mmCIF file of N, CA, C and O in Angstrom:
data_model
loop_
_atom_site.group_PDB
_atom_site.id
_atom_site.type_symbol
_atom_site.label_atom_id
_atom_site.label_comp_id
_atom_site.label_asym_id
_atom_site.label_seq_id
_atom_site.Cartn_x
_atom_site.Cartn_y
_atom_site.Cartn_z
ATOM 1 N N MET A 91 2.931 -18.950 -10.788
ATOM 2 C CA MET A 91 3.721 -19.123 -11.985
ATOM 3 C C MET A 91 5.123 -18.566 -11.742
ATOM 4 O O MET A 91 5.291 -17.545 -11.076
ATOM 5 N N SER A 92 6.069 -19.212 -12.292
ATOM 6 C CA SER A 92 7.449 -18.773 -12.188
ATOM 7 C C SER A 92 7.631 -17.428 -12.884
ATOM 8 O O SER A 92 7.018 -17.161 -13.919
ATOM 9 N N GLY A 93 8.466 -16.572 -12.307
ATOM 10 C CA GLY A 93 8.738 -15.284 -12.910
ATOM 11 C C GLY A 93 7.795 -14.172 -12.486
ATOM 12 O O GLY A 93 7.847 -13.074 -13.030
ATOM 13 N N PHE A 94 6.920 -14.441 -11.547
ATOM 14 C CA PHE A 94 5.951 -13.446 -11.092
ATOM 15 C C PHE A 94 6.110 -13.137 -9.607
ATOM 16 O O PHE A 94 5.155 -12.773 -8.938
ATOM 17 N N SER A 95 7.328 -13.290 -9.082
ATOM 18 C CA SER A 95 7.523 -13.128 -7.636
ATOM 19 C C SER A 95 7.177 -11.719 -7.167
ATOM 20 O O SER A 95 6.570 -11.556 -6.097
ATOM 21 N N GLU A 96 7.516 -10.686 -7.922
ATOM 22 C CA GLU A 96 7.194 -9.318 -7.509
ATOM 23 C C GLU A 96 5.687 -9.105 -7.473
ATOM 24 O O GLU A 96 5.152 -8.494 -6.546
ATOM 25 N N TYR A 97 5.008 -9.618 -8.491
ATOM 26 C CA TYR A 97 3.556 -9.494 -8.549
ATOM 27 C C TYR A 97 2.908 -10.221 -7.369
ATOM 28 O O TYR A 97 2.039 -9.670 -6.697
ATOM 29 N N CYS A 98 3.344 -11.440 -7.119
ATOM 30 C CA CYS A 98 2.771 -12.225 -6.026
ATOM 31 C C CYS A 98 3.014 -11.562 -4.673
ATOM 32 O O CYS A 98 2.121 -11.523 -3.821
ATOM 33 N N ALA A 99 4.223 -11.038 -4.471
ATOM 34 C CA ALA A 99 4.535 -10.373 -3.207
ATOM 35 C C ALA A 99 3.676 -9.128 -3.011
ATOM 36 O O ALA A 99 3.166 -8.882 -1.908
ATOM 37 N N SER A 100 3.482 -8.356 -4.066
ATOM 38 C CA SER A 100 2.678 -7.143 -3.928
ATOM 39 C C SER A 100 1.208 -7.477 -3.705
ATOM 40 O O SER A 100 0.532 -6.831 -2.899
ATOM 41 N N LYS A 101 0.701 -8.494 -4.402
ATOM 42 C CA LYS A 101 -0.699 -8.900 -4.222
ATOM 43 C C LYS A 101 -0.931 -9.404 -2.807
ATOM 44 O O LYS A 101 -1.918 -9.045 -2.156
ATOM 45 N N ALA A 102 -0.008 -10.224 -2.297
ATOM 46 C CA ALA A 102 -0.126 -10.727 -0.923
ATOM 47 C C ALA A 102 -0.027 -9.580 0.076
ATOM 48 O O ALA A 102 -0.715 -9.577 1.107
ATOM 49 N N GLY A 103 0.807 -8.596 -0.228
ATOM 50 C CA GLY A 103 0.932 -7.438 0.644
ATOM 51 C C GLY A 103 -0.360 -6.648 0.735
ATOM 52 O O GLY A 103 -0.768 -6.219 1.818
ATOM 53 N N VAL A 104 -1.023 -6.454 -0.387
ATOM 54 C CA VAL A 104 -2.295 -5.730 -0.397
ATOM 55 C C VAL A 104 -3.347 -6.497 0.403
ATOM 56 O O VAL A 104 -4.098 -5.910 1.194
ATOM 57 N N MET A 105 -3.398 -7.805 0.242
ATOM 58 C CA MET A 105 -4.392 -8.595 0.979
ATOM 59 C C MET A 105 -4.100 -8.588 2.477
ATOM 60 O O MET A 105 -5.015 -8.468 3.294
ATOM 61 N N GLY A 106 -2.826 -8.694 2.866
ATOM 62 C CA GLY A 106 -2.469 -8.630 4.278
ATOM 63 C C GLY A 106 -2.766 -7.264 4.861
ATOM 64 O O GLY A 106 -3.277 -7.142 5.985
ATOM 65 N N PHE A 107 -2.435 -6.213 4.127
ATOM 66 C CA PHE A 107 -2.711 -4.846 4.561
ATOM 67 C C PHE A 107 -4.211 -4.640 4.741
ATOM 68 O O PHE A 107 -4.650 -4.010 5.708
ATOM 69 N N THR A 108 -5.010 -5.181 3.815
ATOM 70 C CA THR A 108 -6.465 -5.065 3.892
ATOM 71 C C THR A 108 -6.982 -5.677 5.188
ATOM 72 O O THR A 108 -7.790 -5.070 5.903
ATOM 73 N N LYS A 109 -6.535 -6.879 5.512
ATOM 74 C CA LYS A 109 -6.998 -7.552 6.727
ATOM 75 C C LYS A 109 -6.572 -6.798 7.981
ATOM 76 O O LYS A 109 -7.361 -6.603 8.905
ATOM 77 N N SER A 110 -5.331 -6.352 8.023
ATOM 78 C CA SER A 110 -4.833 -5.621 9.184
ATOM 79 C C SER A 110 -5.581 -4.301 9.366
ATOM 80 O O SER A 110 -6.011 -3.957 10.475
ATOM 81 N N LEU A 111 -5.742 -3.553 8.284
ATOM 82 C CA LEU A 111 -6.449 -2.283 8.354
ATOM 83 C C LEU A 111 -7.913 -2.490 8.727
ATOM 84 O O LEU A 111 -8.488 -1.688 9.486
ATOM 85 N N ALA A 112 -8.515 -3.560 8.234
ATOM 86 C CA ALA A 112 -9.902 -3.868 8.581
ATOM 87 C C ALA A 112 -10.044 -4.075 10.090
ATOM 88 O O ALA A 112 -10.998 -3.589 10.707
ATOM 89 N N MET A 113 -9.094 -4.793 10.696
ATOM 90 C CA MET A 113 -9.141 -5.013 12.146
ATOM 91 C C MET A 113 -8.954 -3.705 12.914
ATOM 92 O O MET A 113 -9.606 -3.477 13.936
ATOM 93 N N GLU A 114 -8.085 -2.842 12.436
ATOM 94 C CA GLU A 114 -7.805 -1.584 13.118
ATOM 95 C C GLU A 114 -8.966 -0.590 13.023
ATOM 96 O O GLU A 114 -9.226 0.156 13.965
ATOM 97 N N LEU A 115 -9.662 -0.571 11.900
ATOM 98 C CA LEU A 115 -10.689 0.448 11.668
ATOM 99 C C LEU A 115 -12.104 -0.007 11.973
ATOM 100 O O LEU A 115 -13.029 0.807 11.968
ATOM 101 N N ALA A 116 -12.293 -1.286 12.253
ATOM 102 C CA ALA A 116 -13.634 -1.794 12.537
ATOM 103 C C ALA A 116 -14.268 -1.071 13.727
ATOM 104 O O ALA A 116 -15.478 -0.836 13.741
ATOM 105 N N GLN A 117 -13.460 -0.708 14.709
ATOM 106 C CA GLN A 117 -13.993 -0.021 15.899
ATOM 107 C C GLN A 117 -14.634 1.327 15.552
ATOM 108 O O GLN A 117 -15.423 1.863 16.323
ATOM 109 N N PHE A 118 -14.294 1.870 14.386
ATOM 110 C CA PHE A 118 -14.863 3.134 13.924
ATOM 111 C C PHE A 118 -15.953 2.910 12.876
ATOM 112 O O PHE A 118 -16.344 3.843 12.166
ATOM 113 N N ASN A 119 -16.431 1.676 12.763
ATOM 114 C CA ASN A 119 -17.452 1.296 11.776
ATOM 115 C C ASN A 119 -17.002 1.556 10.340
ATOM 116 O O ASN A 119 -17.801 1.918 9.479
ATOM 117 N N ILE A 120 -15.713 1.357 10.091
ATOM 118 C CA ILE A 120 -15.169 1.473 8.745
ATOM 119 C C ILE A 120 -14.818 0.074 8.261
ATOM 120 O O ILE A 120 -14.037 -0.625 8.897
ATOM 121 N N CYS A 121 -15.416 -0.327 7.173
ATOM 122 C CA CYS A 121 -15.159 -1.640 6.602
ATOM 123 C C CYS A 121 -14.103 -1.503 5.502
ATOM 124 O O CYS A 121 -14.248 -0.689 4.597
ATOM 125 N N VAL A 122 -13.063 -2.303 5.611
ATOM 126 C CA VAL A 122 -11.981 -2.280 4.626
ATOM 127 C C VAL A 122 -11.967 -3.612 3.889
ATOM 128 O O VAL A 122 -11.963 -4.673 4.529
ATOM 129 N N ASN A 123 -11.992 -3.563 2.579
ATOM 130 C CA ASN A 123 -11.954 -4.738 1.719
ATOM 131 C C ASN A 123 -11.100 -4.416 0.507
ATOM 132 O O ASN A 123 -10.734 -3.263 0.282
ATOM 133 N N CYS A 124 -10.775 -5.424 -0.282
ATOM 134 C CA CYS A 124 -10.036 -5.171 -1.515
ATOM 135 C C CYS A 124 -10.626 -5.985 -2.653
ATOM 136 O O CYS A 124 -11.355 -6.955 -2.440
ATOM 137 N N VAL A 125 -10.320 -5.561 -3.861
ATOM 138 C CA VAL A 125 -10.776 -6.224 -5.080
ATOM 139 C C VAL A 125 -9.541 -6.651 -5.864
ATOM 140 O O VAL A 125 -8.626 -5.857 -6.081
ATOM 141 N N SER A 126 -9.516 -7.919 -6.275
ATOM 142 C CA SER A 126 -8.435 -8.439 -7.119
ATOM 143 C C SER A 126 -8.983 -8.651 -8.523
ATOM 144 O O SER A 126 -9.693 -9.618 -8.785
ATOM 145 N N PRO A 127 -8.659 -7.738 -9.422
ATOM 146 C CA PRO A 127 -9.195 -7.851 -10.783
ATOM 147 C C PRO A 127 -8.437 -8.880 -11.608
ATOM 148 O O PRO A 127 -7.247 -9.102 -11.420
ATOM 149 N N GLY A 128 -9.158 -9.505 -12.518
ATOM 150 C CA GLY A 128 -8.547 -10.410 -13.477
ATOM 151 C C GLY A 128 -8.123 -9.642 -14.712
ATOM 152 O O GLY A 128 -8.047 -8.410 -14.715
ATOM 153 N N ILE A 129 -7.866 -10.358 -15.775
ATOM 154 C CA ILE A 129 -7.444 -9.749 -17.029
ATOM 155 C C ILE A 129 -8.625 -8.994 -17.632
ATOM 156 O O ILE A 129 -9.725 -9.531 -17.763
ATOM 157 N N THR A 130 -8.395 -7.750 -17.991
ATOM 158 C CA THR A 130 -9.459 -6.929 -18.565
ATOM 159 C C THR A 130 -8.973 -6.263 -19.842
ATOM 160 O O THR A 130 -7.776 -6.081 -20.043
ATOM 161 N N ASN A 131 -9.923 -5.922 -20.681
ATOM 162 C CA ASN A 131 -9.618 -5.043 -21.810
ATOM 163 C C ASN A 131 -9.451 -3.646 -21.235
ATOM 164 O O ASN A 131 -10.273 -3.202 -20.443
ATOM 165 N N GLN A 132 -8.408 -2.979 -21.611
ATOM 166 C CA GLN A 132 -8.188 -1.631 -21.109
ATOM 167 C C GLN A 132 -8.990 -0.647 -21.933
ATOM 168 O O GLN A 132 -9.018 -0.728 -23.152
ATOM 169 N N ILE A 133 -9.610 0.279 -21.246
ATOM 170 C CA ILE A 133 -10.430 1.283 -21.918
ATOM 171 C C ILE A 133 -9.835 2.657 -21.628
ATOM 172 O O ILE A 133 -9.529 2.986 -20.489
ATOM 173 N N LEU A 134 -9.673 3.453 -22.645
ATOM 174 C CA LEU A 134 -9.191 4.813 -22.498
ATOM 175 C C LEU A 134 -10.211 5.719 -23.159
ATOM 176 O O LEU A 134 -10.402 5.659 -24.374
ATOM 177 N N TRP A 135 -10.879 6.541 -22.383
ATOM 178 C CA TRP A 135 -11.915 7.432 -22.889
ATOM 179 C C TRP A 135 -12.949 6.669 -23.707
ATOM 180 O O TRP A 135 -13.320 7.058 -24.807
ATOM 181 N N ASP A 136 -13.380 5.545 -23.162
ATOM 182 C CA ASP A 136 -14.424 4.708 -23.759
ATOM 183 C C ASP A 136 -14.054 4.081 -25.088
ATOM 184 O O ASP A 136 -14.915 3.672 -25.859
ATOM 185 N N LYS A 137 -12.757 4.009 -25.414
ATOM 186 C CA LYS A 137 -12.329 3.352 -26.642
ATOM 187 C C LYS A 137 -11.255 2.325 -26.294
ATOM 188 O O LYS A 137 -10.328 2.620 -25.553
ATOM 189 N N PRO A 138 -11.388 1.123 -26.821
ATOM 190 C CA PRO A 138 -10.364 0.108 -26.540
ATOM 191 C C PRO A 138 -8.984 0.563 -27.005
ATOM 192 O O PRO A 138 -8.850 1.156 -28.076
ATOM 193 N N ILE A 139 -7.974 0.302 -26.210
ATOM 194 C CA ILE A 139 -6.607 0.618 -26.599
ATOM 195 C C ILE A 139 -6.157 -0.309 -27.709
ATOM 196 O O ILE A 139 -5.552 0.093 -28.680
ATOM 197 N N LYS A 140 -6.472 -1.580 -27.558
ATOM 198 C CA LYS A 140 -6.132 -2.529 -28.608
ATOM 199 C C LYS A 140 -7.179 -3.638 -28.605
ATOM 200 O O LYS A 140 -7.811 -3.908 -27.598
ATOM 201 N N ASP A 141 -7.359 -4.238 -29.731
ATOM 202 C CA ASP A 141 -8.333 -5.317 -29.847
ATOM 203 C C ASP A 141 -7.713 -6.596 -29.297
ATOM 204 O O ASP A 141 -6.680 -7.052 -29.769
ATOM 205 N N ILE A 142 -8.335 -7.146 -28.265
ATOM 206 C CA ILE A 142 -7.863 -8.389 -27.665
ATOM 207 C C ILE A 142 -8.910 -9.457 -27.965
ATOM 208 O O ILE A 142 -10.089 -9.267 -27.688
ATOM 209 N N PRO A 143 -8.500 -10.559 -28.559
ATOM 210 C CA PRO A 143 -9.482 -11.607 -28.877
ATOM 211 C C PRO A 143 -10.109 -12.187 -27.618
ATOM 212 O O PRO A 143 -9.576 -12.040 -26.526
ATOM 213 N N ASN A 144 -11.242 -12.844 -27.800
ATOM 214 C CA ASN A 144 -11.897 -13.493 -26.667
ATOM 215 C C ASN A 144 -10.932 -14.430 -25.962
ATOM 216 O O ASN A 144 -10.085 -15.054 -26.583
ATOM 217 N N ASP A 145 -11.091 -14.508 -24.664
ATOM 218 C CA ASP A 145 -10.229 -15.333 -23.835
ATOM 219 C C ASP A 145 -10.878 -16.708 -23.699
ATOM 220 O O ASP A 145 -11.745 -16.909 -22.884
ATOM 221 N N ASN A 146 -10.460 -17.649 -24.517
ATOM 222 C CA ASN A 146 -11.097 -18.963 -24.491
ATOM 223 C C ASN A 146 -10.543 -19.850 -23.383
ATOM 224 O O ASN A 146 -10.887 -21.015 -23.303
ATOM 225 N N LYS A 147 -9.689 -19.307 -22.517
ATOM 226 C CA LYS A 147 -9.164 -20.092 -21.402
ATOM 227 C C LYS A 147 -9.874 -19.773 -20.091
ATOM 228 O O LYS A 147 -9.605 -20.391 -19.082
ATOM 229 N N SER A 148 -10.762 -18.786 -20.079
ATOM 230 C CA SER A 148 -11.551 -18.529 -18.884
ATOM 231 C C SER A 148 -12.912 -19.194 -19.067
ATOM 232 O O SER A 148 -13.322 -19.507 -20.175
ATOM 233 N N TYR A 149 -13.597 -19.393 -17.981
ATOM 234 C CA TYR A 149 -14.843 -20.150 -18.039
ATOM 235 C C TYR A 149 -16.005 -19.393 -18.660
ATOM 236 O O TYR A 149 -16.974 -20.009 -19.088
ATOM 237 N N ILE A 150 -15.916 -18.090 -18.741
ATOM 238 C CA ILE A 150 -17.009 -17.348 -19.381
ATOM 239 C C ILE A 150 -16.639 -16.862 -20.783
ATOM 240 O O ILE A 150 -17.380 -16.113 -21.394
ATOM 241 N N ASN A 151 -15.478 -17.299 -21.270
ATOM 242 C CA ASN A 151 -15.059 -17.076 -22.656
ATOM 243 C C ASN A 151 -14.955 -15.614 -23.078
ATOM 244 O O ASN A 151 -15.234 -15.279 -24.223
ATOM 245 N N ARG A 152 -14.586 -14.757 -22.151
ATOM 246 C CA ARG A 152 -14.324 -13.369 -22.527
ATOM 247 C C ARG A 152 -13.412 -12.744 -21.482
ATOM 248 O O ARG A 152 -13.327 -13.215 -20.361
ATOM 249 N N ARG A 153 -12.740 -11.708 -21.881
ATOM 250 C CA ARG A 153 -11.961 -10.928 -20.919
ATOM 251 C C ARG A 153 -12.906 -10.001 -20.180
ATOM 252 O O ARG A 153 -13.990 -9.672 -20.662
ATOM 253 N N GLY A 154 -12.480 -9.575 -19.028
ATOM 254 C CA GLY A 154 -13.296 -8.658 -18.254
ATOM 255 C C GLY A 154 -13.354 -7.284 -18.894
ATOM 256 O O GLY A 154 -12.529 -6.922 -19.735
ATOM 257 N N LYS A 155 -14.366 -6.544 -18.502
ATOM 258 C CA LYS A 155 -14.489 -5.145 -18.912
ATOM 259 C C LYS A 155 -14.169 -4.292 -17.682
ATOM 260 O O LYS A 155 -14.308 -4.742 -16.547
ATOM 261 N N THR A 156 -13.751 -3.086 -17.913
ATOM 262 C CA THR A 156 -13.465 -2.212 -16.773
ATOM 263 C C THR A 156 -14.707 -2.048 -15.897
ATOM 264 O O THR A 156 -14.590 -1.935 -14.677
ATOM 265 N N ASP A 157 -15.886 -2.070 -16.490
ATOM 266 C CA ASP A 157 -17.119 -1.973 -15.700
ATOM 267 C C ASP A 157 -17.296 -3.162 -14.763
ATOM 268 O O ASP A 157 -17.900 -3.025 -13.704
ATOM 269 N N ASP A 158 -16.804 -4.336 -15.145
ATOM 270 C CA ASP A 158 -16.904 -5.498 -14.255
ATOM 271 C C ASP A 158 -16.174 -5.230 -12.946
ATOM 272 O O ASP A 158 -16.660 -5.574 -11.858
ATOM 273 N N ILE A 159 -15.013 -4.612 -13.036
ATOM 274 C CA ILE A 159 -14.233 -4.295 -11.844
ATOM 275 C C ILE A 159 -14.883 -3.141 -11.087
ATOM 276 O O ILE A 159 -15.027 -3.174 -9.860
ATOM 277 N N ALA A 160 -15.305 -2.123 -11.816
ATOM 278 C CA ALA A 160 -15.940 -0.963 -11.184
ATOM 279 C C ALA A 160 -17.200 -1.367 -10.423
ATOM 280 O O ALA A 160 -17.470 -0.833 -9.341
ATOM 281 N N ASN A 161 -17.966 -2.307 -10.953
ATOM 282 C CA ASN A 161 -19.184 -2.754 -10.267
ATOM 283 C C ASN A 161 -18.865 -3.417 -8.934
ATOM 284 O O ASN A 161 -19.599 -3.253 -7.957
ATOM 285 N N ALA A 162 -17.762 -4.170 -8.874
ATOM 286 C CA ALA A 162 -17.357 -4.797 -7.615
ATOM 287 C C ALA A 162 -16.948 -3.745 -6.594
ATOM 288 O O ALA A 162 -17.325 -3.816 -5.415
ATOM 289 N N VAL A 163 -16.197 -2.763 -7.036
ATOM 290 C CA VAL A 163 -15.786 -1.677 -6.140
ATOM 291 C C VAL A 163 -17.010 -0.904 -5.665
ATOM 292 O O VAL A 163 -17.130 -0.570 -4.478
ATOM 293 N N GLU A 164 -17.927 -0.639 -6.577
ATOM 294 C CA GLU A 164 -19.155 0.074 -6.205
ATOM 295 C C GLU A 164 -19.944 -0.699 -5.158
ATOM 296 O O GLU A 164 -20.491 -0.101 -4.223
ATOM 297 N N PHE A 165 -20.004 -2.012 -5.285
ATOM 298 C CA PHE A 165 -20.717 -2.818 -4.292
ATOM 299 C C PHE A 165 -20.157 -2.580 -2.889
ATOM 300 O O PHE A 165 -20.907 -2.421 -1.928
ATOM 301 N N PHE A 166 -18.836 -2.531 -2.767
ATOM 302 C CA PHE A 166 -18.223 -2.305 -1.458
ATOM 303 C C PHE A 166 -18.530 -0.907 -0.914
ATOM 304 O O PHE A 166 -18.410 -0.674 0.280
ATOM 305 N N CYS A 167 -18.920 0.014 -1.774
ATOM 306 C CA CYS A 167 -19.264 1.378 -1.343
ATOM 307 C C CYS A 167 -20.718 1.494 -0.909
ATOM 308 O O CYS A 167 -21.113 2.527 -0.374
ATOM 309 N N ARG A 168 -21.508 0.458 -1.121
ATOM 310 C CA ARG A 168 -22.935 0.501 -0.819
ATOM 311 C C ARG A 168 -23.224 -0.033 0.572
ATOM 312 O O ARG A 168 -22.478 -0.828 1.134
ATOM 313 N N ASP A 169 -24.351 0.374 1.138
ATOM 314 C CA ASP A 169 -24.760 -0.085 2.462
ATOM 315 C C ASP A 169 -24.961 -1.597 2.521
ATOM 316 O O ASP A 169 -24.799 -2.205 3.570
ATOM 317 N N GLU A 170 -25.296 -2.207 1.384
ATOM 318 C CA GLU A 170 -25.530 -3.654 1.364
ATOM 319 C C GLU A 170 -24.280 -4.458 1.716
ATOM 320 O O GLU A 170 -24.366 -5.636 2.029
ATOM 321 N N SER A 171 -23.123 -3.839 1.683
ATOM 322 C CA SER A 171 -21.891 -4.560 2.005
ATOM 323 C C SER A 171 -21.373 -4.250 3.407
ATOM 324 O O SER A 171 -20.254 -4.629 3.749
ATOM 325 N N GLU A 172 -22.201 -3.617 4.231
ATOM 326 C CA GLU A 172 -21.718 -3.132 5.529
ATOM 327 C C GLU A 172 -21.280 -4.233 6.499
ATOM 328 O O GLU A 172 -20.587 -3.946 7.474
ATOM 329 N N TYR A 173 -21.629 -5.465 6.251
ATOM 330 C CA TYR A 173 -21.247 -6.568 7.145
ATOM 331 C C TYR A 173 -20.081 -7.374 6.577
ATOM 332 O O TYR A 173 -19.696 -8.393 7.107
ATOM 333 N N ILE A 174 -19.498 -6.901 5.502
ATOM 334 C CA ILE A 174 -18.354 -7.562 4.873
ATOM 335 C C ILE A 174 -17.108 -6.770 5.258
ATOM 336 O O ILE A 174 -17.031 -5.565 5.018
ATOM 337 N N ILE A 175 -16.151 -7.465 5.843
ATOM 338 C CA ILE A 175 -14.961 -6.762 6.323
ATOM 339 C C ILE A 175 -13.725 -7.637 6.144
ATOM 340 O O ILE A 175 -13.765 -8.845 6.386
ATOM 341 N N GLY A 176 -12.648 -7.029 5.679
ATOM 342 C CA GLY A 176 -11.368 -7.719 5.543
ATOM 343 C C GLY A 176 -11.314 -8.762 4.451
ATOM 344 O O GLY A 176 -10.500 -9.672 4.502
ATOM 345 N N GLN A 177 -12.138 -8.614 3.430
ATOM 346 C CA GLN A 177 -12.232 -9.631 2.386
ATOM 347 C C GLN A 177 -11.582 -9.179 1.087
ATOM 348 O O GLN A 177 -11.485 -7.997 0.801
ATOM 349 N N ASN A 178 -11.181 -10.154 0.310
ATOM 350 C CA ASN A 178 -10.638 -9.934 -1.025
ATOM 351 C C ASN A 178 -11.627 -10.506 -2.029
ATOM 352 O O ASN A 178 -11.855 -11.713 -2.054
ATOM 353 N N LEU A 179 -12.227 -9.649 -2.831
ATOM 354 C CA LEU A 179 -13.188 -10.096 -3.846
ATOM 355 C C LEU A 179 -12.444 -10.272 -5.162
ATOM 356 O O LEU A 179 -11.909 -9.315 -5.721
ATOM 357 N N ILE A 180 -12.397 -11.502 -5.635
ATOM 358 C CA ILE A 180 -11.723 -11.813 -6.890
ATOM 359 C C ILE A 180 -12.723 -11.662 -8.018
ATOM 360 O O ILE A 180 -13.757 -12.329 -8.033
ATOM 361 N N VAL A 181 -12.434 -10.777 -8.953
ATOM 362 C CA VAL A 181 -13.326 -10.506 -10.084
ATOM 363 C C VAL A 181 -12.547 -10.855 -11.350
ATOM 364 O O VAL A 181 -11.885 -10.025 -11.946
ATOM 365 N N ASP A 182 -12.615 -12.144 -11.712
ATOM 366 C CA ASP A 182 -11.789 -12.607 -12.831
ATOM 367 C C ASP A 182 -12.509 -13.562 -13.775
ATOM 368 O O ASP A 182 -11.884 -14.271 -14.551
ATOM 369 N N GLY A 183 -13.824 -13.595 -13.708
ATOM 370 C CA GLY A 183 -14.589 -14.449 -14.610
ATOM 371 C C GLY A 183 -14.316 -15.939 -14.402
ATOM 372 O O GLY A 183 -14.527 -16.746 -15.299
ATOM 373 N N GLY A 184 -13.824 -16.294 -13.245
ATOM 374 C CA GLY A 184 -13.552 -17.701 -12.942
ATOM 375 C C GLY A 184 -12.148 -18.162 -13.292
ATOM 376 O O GLY A 184 -11.795 -19.312 -13.100
ATOM 377 N N ARG A 185 -11.326 -17.266 -13.779
ATOM 378 C CA ARG A 185 -9.977 -17.648 -14.197
ATOM 379 C C ARG A 185 -9.146 -18.213 -13.034
ATOM 380 O O ARG A 185 -8.305 -19.066 -13.229
ATOM 381 N N SER A 186 -9.385 -17.722 -11.827
ATOM 382 C CA SER A 186 -8.637 -18.214 -10.666
ATOM 383 C C SER A 186 -9.012 -19.653 -10.303
ATOM 384 O O SER A 186 -8.336 -20.282 -9.488
ATOM 385 N N LEU A 187 -10.029 -20.187 -10.944
ATOM 386 C CA LEU A 187 -10.381 -21.600 -10.750
ATOM 387 C C LEU A 187 -9.374 -22.514 -11.430
ATOM 388 O O LEU A 187 -9.333 -23.711 -11.162
ATOM 389 N N GLY A 188 -8.593 -21.948 -12.314
ATOM 390 C CA GLY A 188 -7.655 -22.704 -13.120
ATOM 391 C C GLY A 188 -8.058 -22.567 -14.577
ATOM 392 O O GLY A 188 -9.205 -22.256 -14.894
ATOM 393 N N LEU A 189 -7.116 -22.772 -15.444
ATOM 394 C CA LEU A 189 -7.423 -22.612 -16.865
ATOM 395 C C LEU A 189 -8.304 -23.749 -17.365
ATOM 396 O O LEU A 189 -8.126 -24.905 -17.011
ATOM 397 N N LYS A 190 -9.245 -23.373 -18.202
ATOM 398 C CA LYS A 190 -10.157 -24.341 -18.812
ATOM 399 C C LYS A 190 -9.369 -25.199 -19.782
ATOM 400 O O LYS A 190 -8.528 -24.718 -20.534
ATOM 401 N N GLN A 191 -9.626 -26.466 -19.784
ATOM 402 C CA GLN A 191 -8.919 -27.400 -20.679
ATOM 403 C C GLN A 191 -9.535 -27.396 -22.047
ATOM 404 O O GLN A 191 -10.636 -27.236 -22.292
#
């Protein structure tokens, strides 16, 4: 989208850094990955900061919760992910598929 050049550059930088660091640290059995979160309701001390209506433009018809992102990060911390390296996990409820018509 136009007007998001800084955001796009920083996101691409994180993904490139992830891949490079993954290659450098693999020899030490360290797996490096990143998570790209979608739009989420912000939670502060377990209370919503503001009420955001359901997101009817994503395929699951809701905004993400902070736990949705935390669960993805937790997965990368578990032994079950030990063969995943240099990847970007997009956690956005399908929004990156394009907006629902």
